[in-house]
Amino acid sequence: MKITAHNLSKSFDGKAVLKDVSLEIDGSGIYALVGPNGSGKTTLMRLLALLEKSDGGTLKYKTRGSEGYDAVVHSPGIRKKMGLIHNPAVMLSGTVRYNLEYGLRVRGVSQSERIRRSDQALEALSLKGFGKREAKTLSAGEIQRVALGRVLVLDPEVVFLDEPTANLDPLSAKLIEKTILELASRGKKVVLATNNLWQVERIANWVWFLNDGVISISGTAQDVLHKGDQAFWGKFLGRDNLYIGKIENLENRKLFKVDGVSFEVVTGLEGQVMASLNPTEIILSSQKLVSSARNVLEGVVTEAVSEGGLYKVTLDIGLSLDVAITKASWDEMGLQKGSKVYAVFKASSVRVWREE
Amino acid sequence: MQSMQQALGLLLKYDPEIWQIVFLSLQVSLASSLIAVVLAVPLSLAVTQNEFRGKRIIIGTVNSFIAIPAVVIGLVCYLLLSRSGPLGFWHLLFTPSAIIIAQTLLIIPLMTGLSISALQSLGHRVKETMITLGAGRWHLILGIMREVRFALAAAFITGFSRVLGETGMTMMVGGNIKGETRVMTTAIALETIKGNFELGIALGLVLLIVAIGINIILQAVQGRAGR
């Protein structure tokens, strides 16, 4: 099934939540909808899953060999080819098995087939022995797994997941990610709304960044996360000077490498990590300082903004780096746009972490 | 004390008159409760599952109808069903059917109101979950009713116990005719006035046991509904 959305718009109480959003979901894979809270991710997903009607724009669903269906006219038929999982998911009253079988039951699937498919789902989601448990009494992670299983048994072409692993225990989160990857490998399309950039990095093929009701960035996960504007992701996560890169070992030192720039850090982590630097912990110097600080990076001032008594100076050191200095320092150093400076910071000032 | 002993005697030695009254009571109340629930549940579904203008007014009206005194409903039914009334040609006044009609009218607002609040307490997400899993209109309605089944059962039981204990209205439209429309409450009222305490006490005991029994069931059901 191919989904084409053209200029979708939606308002609630006069407030525009989505503004002329166009996108296409074609070909199997994992599509990630990323964006701050309130950016319209959930609303967009609800429109695509036909749970809500758009105020404007068109939605077309094209199945193999068909001319294309208009969402408004054919919604029940199309809806049966799609599944959506809320977070937190809601369990229907009854047992886990009742929940797993619900969609099959309303489709008139025979009892033996229902049992076969729900057994498979119980097995796949590590819920063996849970069949007779009252669904509402399960833990959040277990409930989320049952909700995924409830959709899996229906073998839908497209699965929508709203923040599928938010607030879950690590085991459940891992299982859910594994299942999402399996779905994609079986030729399904998975659309997930998430704020977890690590998850996007790990599993997504395609990324849409939704901001204030508009898709501001879209592209393959590789392009968007690694070649895009790194500072942008930092702002998105509320962190200054945030970079996604790799740790490399050089003799006894650890180097963080991103976009051809590298600096020394202190960390026990290996491989893909995030690093951030507090702008107030960076010293600017007009000459190459010899000090105990391990990192001295040459750069050019690209921007300077006065921010509450401080000057926020943006340097180009091969990537964008924000430094905060006092107005007095700024004046004394006689800095201006285009000035050549050195950014000096300790290896221990760099915070290195990995979200999992 | 003597009356109490005689009353117990009446119950134990199987007095057919007593049991005829008891069965008629249960029959009539059960019939009116069933008719009322069959009307109230679809009505509450129609109100809660659709968005339309005046929805809140309808819900408000239903809730205020709960407060209508039974005796007023009895009066209206009497006027409608009496020989010179608009429905006089049915010849229903002073028959069990008249009692059933009046009792049904009495508890429709109560059952509808309770069903509406049960359905409103069901989160929007539950319905949406069923839709995303492929439920069509009928499966959705059945599914929603299944989710609130204990609350609906509680609404039914509440209505049933309301009509089982109803006296004045039942007397007005039923006439308390011996062997035909005499039910437990009207019989107790009559026998007490006549000074015939043992029959009154005997029926009172049965009514009390049934009422307490219903209450126990209701509490059990409400316990499950609240879960």
Coordinates of C-alpha atoms in Angstrom, one line a residue:
Chain A
M1 CA 0.0 0.0 0.0
K2 CA 1.2 3.4 -0.9
I3 CA 0.0 6.4 1.1
T4 CA 0.1 9.9 -0.3
A5 CA -0.8 12.9 1.8
H6 CA -1.1 16.2 0.1
N7 CA -1.4 19.5 1.9
L8 CA -3.0 18.1 5.0
S9 CA -4.2 20.6 7.5
K10 CA -5.9 20.3 10.9
S11 CA -6.9 22.7 13.6
F12 CA -8.3 22.2 17.1
D13 CA -10.3 25.1 18.6
G14 CA -8.9 27.5 16.0
K15 CA -5.3 26.6 16.6
A16 CA -3.6 25.1 13.5
V17 CA -1.9 21.9 14.5
L18 CA -0.9 20.8 11.0
K19 CA -0.2 23.2 8.2
D20 CA -0.2 21.8 4.6
V21 CA 1.7 18.7 5.4
S22 CA 2.6 16.5 2.4
L23 CA 4.4 13.2 2.5
E24 CA 4.6 9.9 0.9
I25 CA 4.9 6.4 2.4
D26 CA 5.9 4.0 -0.3
G27 CA 8.0 0.9 0.0
S28 CA 8.7 -1.1 3.1
G29 CA 10.8 0.3 5.9
I30 CA 10.6 2.3 9.1
Y31 CA 9.5 5.9 8.9
A32 CA 10.2 8.1 11.9
L33 CA 8.2 11.2 12.8
V34 CA 10.3 13.3 15.1
G35 CA 9.5 16.6 16.7
P36 CA 9.0 18.4 20.0
N37 CA 5.9 17.7 22.1
G38 CA 2.9 19.5 20.6
S39 CA 4.5 19.6 17.1
G40 CA 1.6 17.6 15.6
K41 CA 3.2 14.2 15.4
T42 CA 0.3 12.3 17.0
T43 CA -2.3 14.3 15.0
L44 CA -0.6 13.6 11.7
M45 CA -0.4 9.9 12.6
R46 CA -4.1 9.9 13.5
L47 CA -5.0 11.4 10.2
L48 CA -2.9 8.9 8.3
A49 CA -4.5 6.0 10.3
L50 CA -7.9 7.5 9.5
L51 CA -8.9 8.0 13.1
E52 CA -9.5 11.7 12.4
K53 CA -10.5 13.7 9.4
S54 CA -8.3 16.4 8.1
D55 CA -9.7 19.9 7.7
G56 CA -8.1 20.3 4.3
G57 CA -5.9 18.4 1.9
T58 CA -6.1 14.9 0.5
L59 CA -5.1 11.4 1.5
K60 CA -4.8 8.7 -1.0
Y61 CA -4.2 5.0 -0.4
K62 CA -3.1 2.8 -3.3
T63 CA -3.0 -0.9 -3.0
R64 CA -1.3 -3.2 -5.5
G65 CA -3.1 -3.2 -8.8
S66 CA -5.6 -0.6 -7.7
E67 CA -6.1 2.8 -9.2
G68 CA -5.9 4.4 -5.8
Y69 CA -8.5 4.9 -3.1
D70 CA -9.8 8.1 -1.7
A71 CA -9.6 7.9 2.1
V72 CA -12.9 9.6 2.7
V73 CA -14.9 7.1 0.7
H74 CA -13.1 3.9 1.4
S75 CA -12.0 4.3 5.0
P76 CA -13.3 1.1 6.6
G77 CA -11.7 -1.1 3.9
I78 CA -8.3 0.7 4.1
R79 CA -8.4 0.9 7.9
K80 CA -8.4 -2.9 8.1
K81 CA -5.0 -2.9 6.4
M82 CA -3.5 -0.6 9.0
G83 CA -2.8 -0.9 12.7
L84 CA -2.2 1.8 15.3
I85 CA -0.7 1.5 18.7
H86 CA -1.3 4.2 21.3
N87 CA 1.0 4.9 24.2
P88 CA -0.1 4.1 26.8
A89 CA -2.1 1.5 25.0
V90 CA -5.5 0.6 26.3
M91 CA -6.4 -2.9 27.1
L92 CA -10.0 -4.2 26.5
S93 CA -11.5 -5.8 29.6
G94 CA -10.8 -9.5 29.5
T95 CA -7.8 -11.8 29.2
V96 CA -4.6 -11.2 27.2
R97 CA -5.8 -13.8 24.7
Y98 CA -9.1 -12.0 24.3
N99 CA -7.2 -8.8 23.5
L100 CA -5.0 -10.6 21.0
E101 CA -7.9 -12.2 19.3
Y102 CA -10.2 -9.2 19.2
G103 CA -9.2 -8.0 15.7
L104 CA -9.4 -11.5 14.3
R105 CA -12.8 -12.0 16.0
V106 CA -14.3 -8.9 14.3
R107 CA -12.9 -10.2 11.0
G108 CA -14.7 -13.5 11.5
V109 CA -11.5 -15.6 11.7
S110 CA -12.1 -19.2 12.8
Q111 CA -11.3 -20.1 16.4
S112 CA -8.4 -22.5 15.5
E113 CA -6.8 -19.8 13.4
R114 CA -7.3 -17.3 16.2
I115 CA -5.5 -19.5 18.7
R116 CA -2.7 -20.3 16.3
R117 CA -2.0 -16.6 15.6
S118 CA -2.3 -15.4 19.1
D119 CA 0.0 -18.2 20.3
Q120 CA 2.5 -17.0 17.7
A121 CA 2.2 -13.4 19.0
L122 CA 2.6 -14.6 22.7
E123 CA 5.7 -16.4 21.7
A124 CA 7.2 -13.5 19.6
L125 CA 6.6 -10.9 22.4
S126 CA 7.9 -13.1 25.3
L127 CA 4.4 -13.3 26.7
K128 CA 4.2 -17.1 26.9
G129 CA 1.9 -18.1 29.7
F130 CA 0.2 -14.7 29.8
G131 CA -2.8 -15.8 27.7
K132 CA -5.2 -16.3 30.6
R133 CA -4.0 -13.2 32.6
E134 CA -6.4 -10.3 33.0
A135 CA -5.0 -7.8 30.5
K136 CA -5.6 -4.7 32.6
T137 CA -3.5 -6.0 35.5
L138 CA -0.3 -6.2 33.4
S139 CA 2.7 -3.8 33.7
A140 CA 3.1 -0.9 31.3
G141 CA 5.7 -2.8 29.3
E142 CA 3.6 -6.0 29.1
I143 CA 0.6 -3.9 28.1
Q144 CA 2.5 -2.3 25.3
R145 CA 3.7 -5.7 24.1
V146 CA 0.1 -7.1 24.1
A147 CA -1.0 -4.0 22.1
L148 CA 1.7 -4.7 19.5
G149 CA 0.8 -8.3 19.4
R150 CA -2.9 -7.4 19.0
V151 CA -1.9 -5.6 15.8
L152 CA 0.7 -8.2 14.6
V153 CA -1.9 -11.0 14.5
L154 CA -3.8 -9.0 11.9
D155 CA -0.8 -8.9 9.6
P156 CA -1.5 -5.3 8.5
E157 CA 0.4 -3.6 5.7
V158 CA 1.1 -0.4 7.7
V159 CA 1.6 -0.1 11.4
F160 CA 1.6 3.2 13.2
L161 CA 3.2 3.5 16.6
D162 CA 2.9 6.5 18.9
E163 CA 6.0 6.8 21.1
P164 CA 6.2 3.0 21.2
T165 CA 8.9 2.6 23.9
A166 CA 8.4 5.8 25.9
N167 CA 8.4 5.0 29.7
L168 CA 9.0 1.3 29.2
D169 CA 11.3 -1.1 30.9
P170 CA 14.4 -1.9 28.9
L171 CA 13.4 -5.5 28.1
S172 CA 10.0 -4.4 26.7
A173 CA 11.6 -1.6 24.7
K174 CA 14.1 -3.9 23.2
L175 CA 11.5 -6.5 22.3
I176 CA 9.3 -3.8 20.7
E177 CA 12.2 -2.5 18.6
K178 CA 13.2 -6.0 17.6
T179 CA 9.6 -6.6 16.5
I180 CA 9.4 -3.4 14.5
L181 CA 12.6 -4.3 12.7
E182 CA 11.1 -7.8 11.9
L183 CA 8.0 -6.2 10.6
A184 CA 10.0 -4.0 8.2
S185 CA 12.1 -6.9 7.0
R186 CA 8.8 -8.7 6.2
G187 CA 7.9 -5.9 3.8
K188 CA 5.7 -3.9 6.1
K189 CA 5.7 -0.2 6.5
V190 CA 6.2 1.1 10.1
V191 CA 5.5 4.7 11.0
L192 CA 6.6 5.7 14.4
A193 CA 6.3 9.0 16.3
T194 CA 9.3 9.3 18.6
N195 CA 11.5 11.8 20.4
N196 CA 14.2 9.2 21.0
L197 CA 17.0 10.1 18.5
W198 CA 18.8 6.9 19.4
Q199 CA 15.9 4.9 18.4
V200 CA 15.7 6.8 15.2
E201 CA 19.4 6.2 14.7
R202 CA 19.1 2.5 15.5
I203 CA 16.0 1.5 13.4
A204 CA 14.6 4.2 11.2
N205 CA 15.2 4.4 7.4
W206 CA 13.4 7.7 6.8
V207 CA 12.9 10.7 9.1
W208 CA 10.4 13.5 9.0
F209 CA 11.1 16.4 11.4
L210 CA 7.8 18.0 12.3
N211 CA 8.0 21.4 13.9
D212 CA 5.0 23.6 14.7
G213 CA 2.8 21.6 12.3
V214 CA 5.2 21.7 9.4
I215 CA 7.6 19.1 8.1
S216 CA 10.8 21.1 8.3
I217 CA 13.3 18.4 7.5
S218 CA 12.9 15.1 5.7
G219 CA 15.4 12.6 4.4
T220 CA 17.0 9.3 5.1
A221 CA 18.0 8.8 8.8
Q222 CA 21.7 8.8 7.9
D223 CA 21.4 12.1 6.1
V224 CA 19.2 13.8 8.6
L225 CA 21.0 12.8 11.7
H226 CA 24.6 12.9 10.6
K227 CA 24.9 15.3 7.8
G228 CA 22.3 17.7 8.9
D229 CA 22.6 20.7 11.2
Q230 CA 23.9 19.2 14.4
A231 CA 23.2 22.2 16.5
F232 CA 19.6 21.8 15.5
W233 CA 19.3 18.5 17.2
G234 CA 20.9 19.9 20.2
K235 CA 18.3 22.6 20.4
F236 CA 15.6 20.0 19.9
L237 CA 16.9 18.1 22.9
G238 CA 17.4 21.3 24.9
R239 CA 21.2 20.9 25.0
D240 CA 23.9 23.2 23.8
N241 CA 26.7 22.0 21.6
L242 CA 25.3 18.6 21.1
Y243 CA 26.9 16.3 18.6
I244 CA 26.3 12.7 17.5
G245 CA 29.6 11.0 16.7
K246 CA 31.9 8.1 17.4
I247 CA 34.4 7.4 20.1
E248 CA 37.8 6.3 18.8
N249 CA 40.8 5.0 20.8
L250 CA 44.1 6.6 20.2
E251 CA 46.8 5.1 22.4
N252 CA 45.5 5.7 25.9
R253 CA 43.3 8.6 24.9
K254 CA 39.6 8.7 23.8
L255 CA 38.7 10.8 20.9
F256 CA 35.2 11.9 20.0
K257 CA 35.0 12.3 16.2
V258 CA 32.3 14.1 14.3
D259 CA 32.3 15.5 10.8
G260 CA 36.1 15.4 10.5
V261 CA 36.5 17.3 13.8
S262 CA 37.8 15.4 16.9
F263 CA 38.5 16.3 20.5
E264 CA 39.6 14.5 23.5
V265 CA 37.0 13.2 26.0
V266 CA 36.8 11.2 29.2
T267 CA 34.4 8.3 28.9
G268 CA 34.0 4.5 29.2
L269 CA 31.7 4.3 26.3
E270 CA 32.6 3.0 22.8
G271 CA 31.1 3.5 19.4
Q272 CA 28.2 5.8 18.6
V273 CA 27.6 8.4 21.3
M274 CA 26.3 11.9 21.9
A275 CA 28.5 14.6 23.3
S276 CA 27.6 18.0 24.6
L277 CA 29.6 20.9 25.9
N278 CA 28.4 23.6 28.3
P279 CA 29.2 27.0 26.5
T280 CA 30.3 28.5 29.8
E281 CA 33.0 25.8 30.3
I282 CA 34.8 26.9 27.1
I283 CA 37.6 29.5 27.1
L284 CA 38.2 31.7 24.1
S285 CA 41.8 32.8 23.5
S286 CA 43.3 34.8 20.7
Q287 CA 46.5 32.8 20.8
K288 CA 47.1 29.0 21.0
L289 CA 47.2 28.5 24.8
V290 CA 49.5 26.0 26.5
S291 CA 47.5 24.8 29.4
S292 CA 46.3 21.6 31.1
A293 CA 43.1 21.7 29.0
R294 CA 43.4 18.9 26.5
N295 CA 41.4 20.5 23.7
V296 CA 42.5 23.6 21.8
L297 CA 40.5 24.0 18.6
E298 CA 40.9 26.8 16.1
G299 CA 37.8 28.5 14.7
V300 CA 36.3 31.6 13.3
V301 CA 33.6 33.8 14.9
T302 CA 30.5 33.5 12.8
E303 CA 28.0 35.1 15.1
A304 CA 27.7 36.9 18.4
V305 CA 24.5 37.7 20.3
S306 CA 24.2 39.4 23.6
E307 CA 22.2 37.2 26.0
G308 CA 21.5 38.5 29.5
G309 CA 24.9 39.9 30.4
L310 CA 26.8 37.3 28.5
Y311 CA 27.8 37.1 24.9
K312 CA 26.9 34.0 23.1
V313 CA 29.6 33.6 20.5
T314 CA 29.2 31.0 17.7
L315 CA 32.4 29.6 16.2
D316 CA 33.0 27.6 13.2
I317 CA 35.5 24.9 14.2
G318 CA 34.5 22.6 11.4
L319 CA 31.2 22.4 13.1
S320 CA 29.2 25.0 15.0
L321 CA 30.3 25.6 18.6
D322 CA 28.6 28.0 21.0
V323 CA 30.7 29.7 23.6
A324 CA 29.5 32.0 26.4
I325 CA 31.8 34.8 27.5
T326 CA 31.2 38.0 29.5
K327 CA 30.7 41.3 27.7
A328 CA 33.9 42.6 29.2
S329 CA 35.9 39.7 27.7
W330 CA 34.3 40.3 24.4
D331 CA 35.2 44.0 24.4
E332 CA 38.7 43.4 25.8
M333 CA 39.5 40.8 23.2
G334 CA 38.3 43.1 20.5
L335 CA 36.4 40.2 18.8
Q336 CA 34.2 40.6 15.8
K337 CA 32.6 38.4 13.1
G338 CA 35.4 36.7 11.2
S339 CA 38.0 36.9 14.0
K340 CA 40.2 33.9 14.4
V341 CA 40.1 32.4 17.9
Y342 CA 40.9 29.3 19.8
A343 CA 38.3 27.4 21.8
V344 CA 39.9 25.7 24.8
F345 CA 38.2 23.2 27.0
K346 CA 39.0 20.2 29.3
A347 CA 38.4 16.7 28.2
S348 CA 36.4 16.2 31.3
S349 CA 34.1 19.1 30.4
V350 CA 32.6 17.1 27.5
R351 CA 29.6 15.1 28.6
V352 CA 29.4 11.9 26.7
W353 CA 26.3 9.7 26.9
R354 CA 24.3 7.2 25.0
E355 CA 20.5 7.0 25.3
E356 CA 19.1 3.6 25.3
Chain B
M1 CA -45.3 -11.3 68.6
Q2 CA -48.3 -13.5 67.9
S3 CA -48.6 -11.9 64.5
M4 CA -45.0 -12.6 63.7
Q5 CA -45.5 -16.3 64.6
Q6 CA -48.6 -16.5 62.4
A7 CA -46.7 -14.8 59.6
L8 CA -43.9 -17.3 59.7
G9 CA -46.6 -20.0 59.8
L10 CA -48.2 -18.6 56.7
L11 CA -44.9 -18.6 54.9
L12 CA -43.9 -22.1 56.0
K13 CA -47.1 -23.9 55.4
Y14 CA -47.2 -22.6 51.8
D15 CA -50.2 -20.3 51.5
P16 CA -51.0 -20.1 47.8
E17 CA -52.4 -16.6 48.1
I18 CA -49.0 -15.3 49.4
W19 CA -47.0 -17.0 46.7
Q20 CA -49.3 -15.9 44.0
I21 CA -48.7 -12.3 45.2
V22 CA -45.0 -12.8 45.4
F23 CA -44.7 -14.3 41.9
L24 CA -46.9 -11.6 40.3
S25 CA -44.7 -8.9 41.9
L26 CA -41.5 -10.5 40.6
Q27 CA -43.1 -11.1 37.2
V28 CA -44.4 -7.5 36.7
S29 CA -41.2 -5.9 38.0
L30 CA -39.0 -8.1 35.9
A31 CA -41.1 -7.4 32.8
S32 CA -41.0 -3.6 33.3
S33 CA -37.3 -3.7 34.0
L34 CA -36.6 -5.7 30.9
I35 CA -38.6 -3.4 28.7
A36 CA -37.0 -0.4 30.2
V37 CA -33.5 -1.7 29.8
V38 CA -34.2 -2.6 26.2
L39 CA -35.2 1.0 25.5
A40 CA -32.7 2.7 27.8
V41 CA -29.5 1.1 26.6
P42 CA -29.9 1.9 22.9
L43 CA -31.1 5.4 23.9
S44 CA -28.0 5.9 26.0
L45 CA -25.8 4.5 23.2
A46 CA -27.4 6.9 20.7
V47 CA -26.8 9.8 23.0
T48 CA -23.2 9.0 24.0
Q49 CA -21.8 7.7 20.8
N50 CA -22.9 10.5 18.5
E51 CA -22.1 14.2 18.5
F52 CA -25.0 16.4 17.9
R53 CA -26.5 19.7 18.9
G54 CA -28.5 19.6 22.1
K55 CA -26.7 16.5 23.4
R56 CA -26.1 18.1 26.8
I57 CA -29.8 19.3 27.0
I58 CA -30.9 15.7 26.3
I59 CA -28.7 14.3 29.1
G60 CA -29.9 17.0 31.4
T61 CA -33.5 16.3 30.6
V62 CA -33.0 12.6 31.2
N63 CA -31.4 13.2 34.6
S64 CA -34.2 15.6 35.7
F65 CA -36.8 13.1 34.7
I66 CA -35.4 10.7 37.3
A67 CA -36.8 13.1 39.9
I68 CA -40.4 12.8 38.7
P69 CA -42.5 11.4 41.6
A70 CA -43.9 8.0 40.9
V71 CA -47.4 9.2 41.9
V72 CA -47.3 11.7 39.0
I73 CA -46.5 9.0 36.5
G74 CA -49.3 7.0 38.1
L75 CA -51.7 9.9 37.6
V76 CA -50.7 10.4 34.0
C77 CA -51.0 6.7 33.2
Y78 CA -54.4 6.5 34.9
L79 CA -55.7 9.4 32.9
L80 CA -54.3 7.9 29.7
L81 CA -55.6 4.4 30.3
S82 CA -58.9 5.2 32.0
R83 CA -62.0 4.3 29.9
S84 CA -62.5 8.0 28.9
G85 CA -58.8 8.6 28.3
P86 CA -57.1 8.6 24.9
L87 CA -55.8 5.0 25.4
G88 CA -59.0 3.8 27.1
F89 CA -59.9 1.5 24.2
W90 CA -57.0 -0.7 25.2
H91 CA -58.9 -1.6 28.4
L92 CA -55.7 -1.9 30.3
L93 CA -56.5 0.0 33.5
F94 CA -56.4 -2.2 36.6
T95 CA -54.5 -5.0 34.7
P96 CA -50.9 -6.2 35.2
S97 CA -50.1 -4.6 31.9
A98 CA -51.0 -1.1 33.2
I99 CA -48.6 -1.7 36.1
I100 CA -45.9 -2.7 33.7
I101 CA -46.4 0.4 31.5
A102 CA -46.3 2.7 34.5
Q103 CA -43.3 1.0 36.1
T104 CA -41.4 1.0 32.7
L105 CA -42.0 4.8 32.3
L106 CA -40.9 5.3 35.9
I107 CA -37.5 3.7 35.5
I108 CA -36.6 4.5 31.9
P109 CA -35.0 7.8 32.9
L110 CA -33.2 6.2 35.8
M111 CA -31.8 3.3 33.7
T112 CA -30.9 5.7 30.8
G113 CA -29.2 8.1 33.2
L114 CA -27.2 5.3 34.8
S115 CA -26.3 3.8 31.4
I116 CA -25.2 7.2 30.0
S117 CA -22.9 7.8 32.9
A118 CA -21.5 4.3 32.5
L119 CA -20.8 4.8 28.8
Q120 CA -19.4 8.3 29.5
S121 CA -16.9 6.8 32.0
L122 CA -15.5 4.6 29.3
G123 CA -12.5 6.4 27.9
H124 CA -12.4 7.6 24.2
R125 CA -9.3 5.4 23.7
V126 CA -11.2 2.2 24.3
K127 CA -13.5 2.9 21.4
E128 CA -10.6 4.0 19.3
T129 CA -8.7 0.9 20.1
M130 CA -11.6 -1.2 18.8
I131 CA -11.8 0.9 15.6
T132 CA -8.0 0.5 14.9
L133 CA -8.4 -3.2 15.4
G134 CA -11.0 -3.3 12.6
A135 CA -14.3 -3.2 14.5
G136 CA -17.2 -2.0 12.3
R137 CA -20.3 -0.3 13.6
W138 CA -22.0 -3.3 15.2
H139 CA -18.9 -4.8 16.6
L140 CA -18.1 -1.4 18.1
I141 CA -21.5 -1.2 19.8
L142 CA -21.2 -4.7 21.1
G143 CA -17.7 -4.1 22.3
I144 CA -18.6 -0.9 24.1
M145 CA -21.5 -2.7 25.8
R146 CA -19.2 -5.5 26.8
E147 CA -16.8 -3.0 28.4
V148 CA -19.5 -1.5 30.6
R149 CA -21.5 -4.7 31.1
F150 CA -21.2 -4.7 34.9
A151 CA -22.3 -1.0 35.1
L152 CA -25.3 -1.8 32.8
A153 CA -26.2 -4.8 34.9
A154 CA -26.1 -2.5 38.0
A155 CA -28.4 -0.1 36.2
F156 CA -30.8 -2.9 35.5
I157 CA -30.8 -4.1 39.1
T158 CA -31.3 -0.6 40.4
G159 CA -34.3 -0.2 38.2
F160 CA -35.7 -3.6 39.2
S161 CA -35.5 -2.9 42.9
R162 CA -37.0 0.6 42.4
V163 CA -40.2 -0.9 40.8
L164 CA -40.3 -3.9 43.1
G165 CA -40.7 -1.6 46.1
E166 CA -43.1 0.9 44.3
T167 CA -46.5 1.1 46.0
G168 CA -48.7 4.2 45.4
M169 CA -48.4 4.3 41.6
T170 CA -48.9 0.5 41.4
M171 CA -52.0 0.8 43.5
M172 CA -53.4 3.7 41.3
V173 CA -53.1 1.9 37.9
G174 CA -53.3 -1.7 39.1
G175 CA -56.2 -1.3 41.5
N176 CA -54.8 -3.9 43.9
I177 CA -57.4 -6.5 42.8
K178 CA -57.1 -9.8 44.7
G179 CA -55.7 -12.6 42.5
E180 CA -55.2 -10.2 39.5
T181 CA -53.2 -7.1 40.3
R182 CA -52.3 -7.5 43.9
V183 CA -48.5 -7.3 44.4
M184 CA -46.4 -7.5 47.5
T185 CA -46.3 -3.8 48.2
T186 CA -50.0 -3.1 47.6
A187 CA -51.0 -6.1 49.6
I188 CA -48.8 -5.1 52.6
A189 CA -50.4 -1.6 52.5
L190 CA -53.9 -3.0 52.4
E191 CA -53.5 -5.8 55.0
T192 CA -51.9 -3.3 57.4
I193 CA -54.7 -0.9 57.1
K194 CA -57.2 -3.7 57.6
G195 CA -55.3 -4.7 60.8
N196 CA -54.5 -8.0 59.1
F197 CA -50.9 -7.9 60.3
E198 CA -49.8 -11.6 59.8
L199 CA -50.2 -11.5 56.0
G200 CA -48.6 -8.0 55.9
I201 CA -45.6 -9.2 57.9
A202 CA -45.3 -12.4 55.9
L203 CA -45.2 -10.4 52.6
G204 CA -43.0 -7.8 54.2
L205 CA -40.5 -10.5 55.1
V206 CA -40.4 -11.8 51.6
L207 CA -40.0 -8.3 50.1
L208 CA -37.2 -7.6 52.6
I209 CA -35.4 -10.8 51.7
V210 CA -35.7 -10.1 48.0
A211 CA -34.6 -6.5 48.4
I212 CA -31.6 -7.4 50.5
G213 CA -30.7 -10.2 48.1
I214 CA -30.9 -7.8 45.1
N215 CA -28.7 -5.3 47.1
I216 CA -26.1 -7.9 47.7
I217 CA -26.0 -8.8 44.0
L218 CA -25.9 -5.1 43.1
Q219 CA -22.9 -4.5 45.4
A220 CA -21.1 -7.5 43.9
V221 CA -21.8 -6.3 40.4
Q222 CA -20.8 -2.7 41.2
G223 CA -17.6 -4.1 42.7
R224 CA -16.7 -5.6 39.3
A225 CA -17.9 -2.6 37.4
G226 CA -15.6 -0.3 39.5
R227 CA -12.6 -2.4 38.7

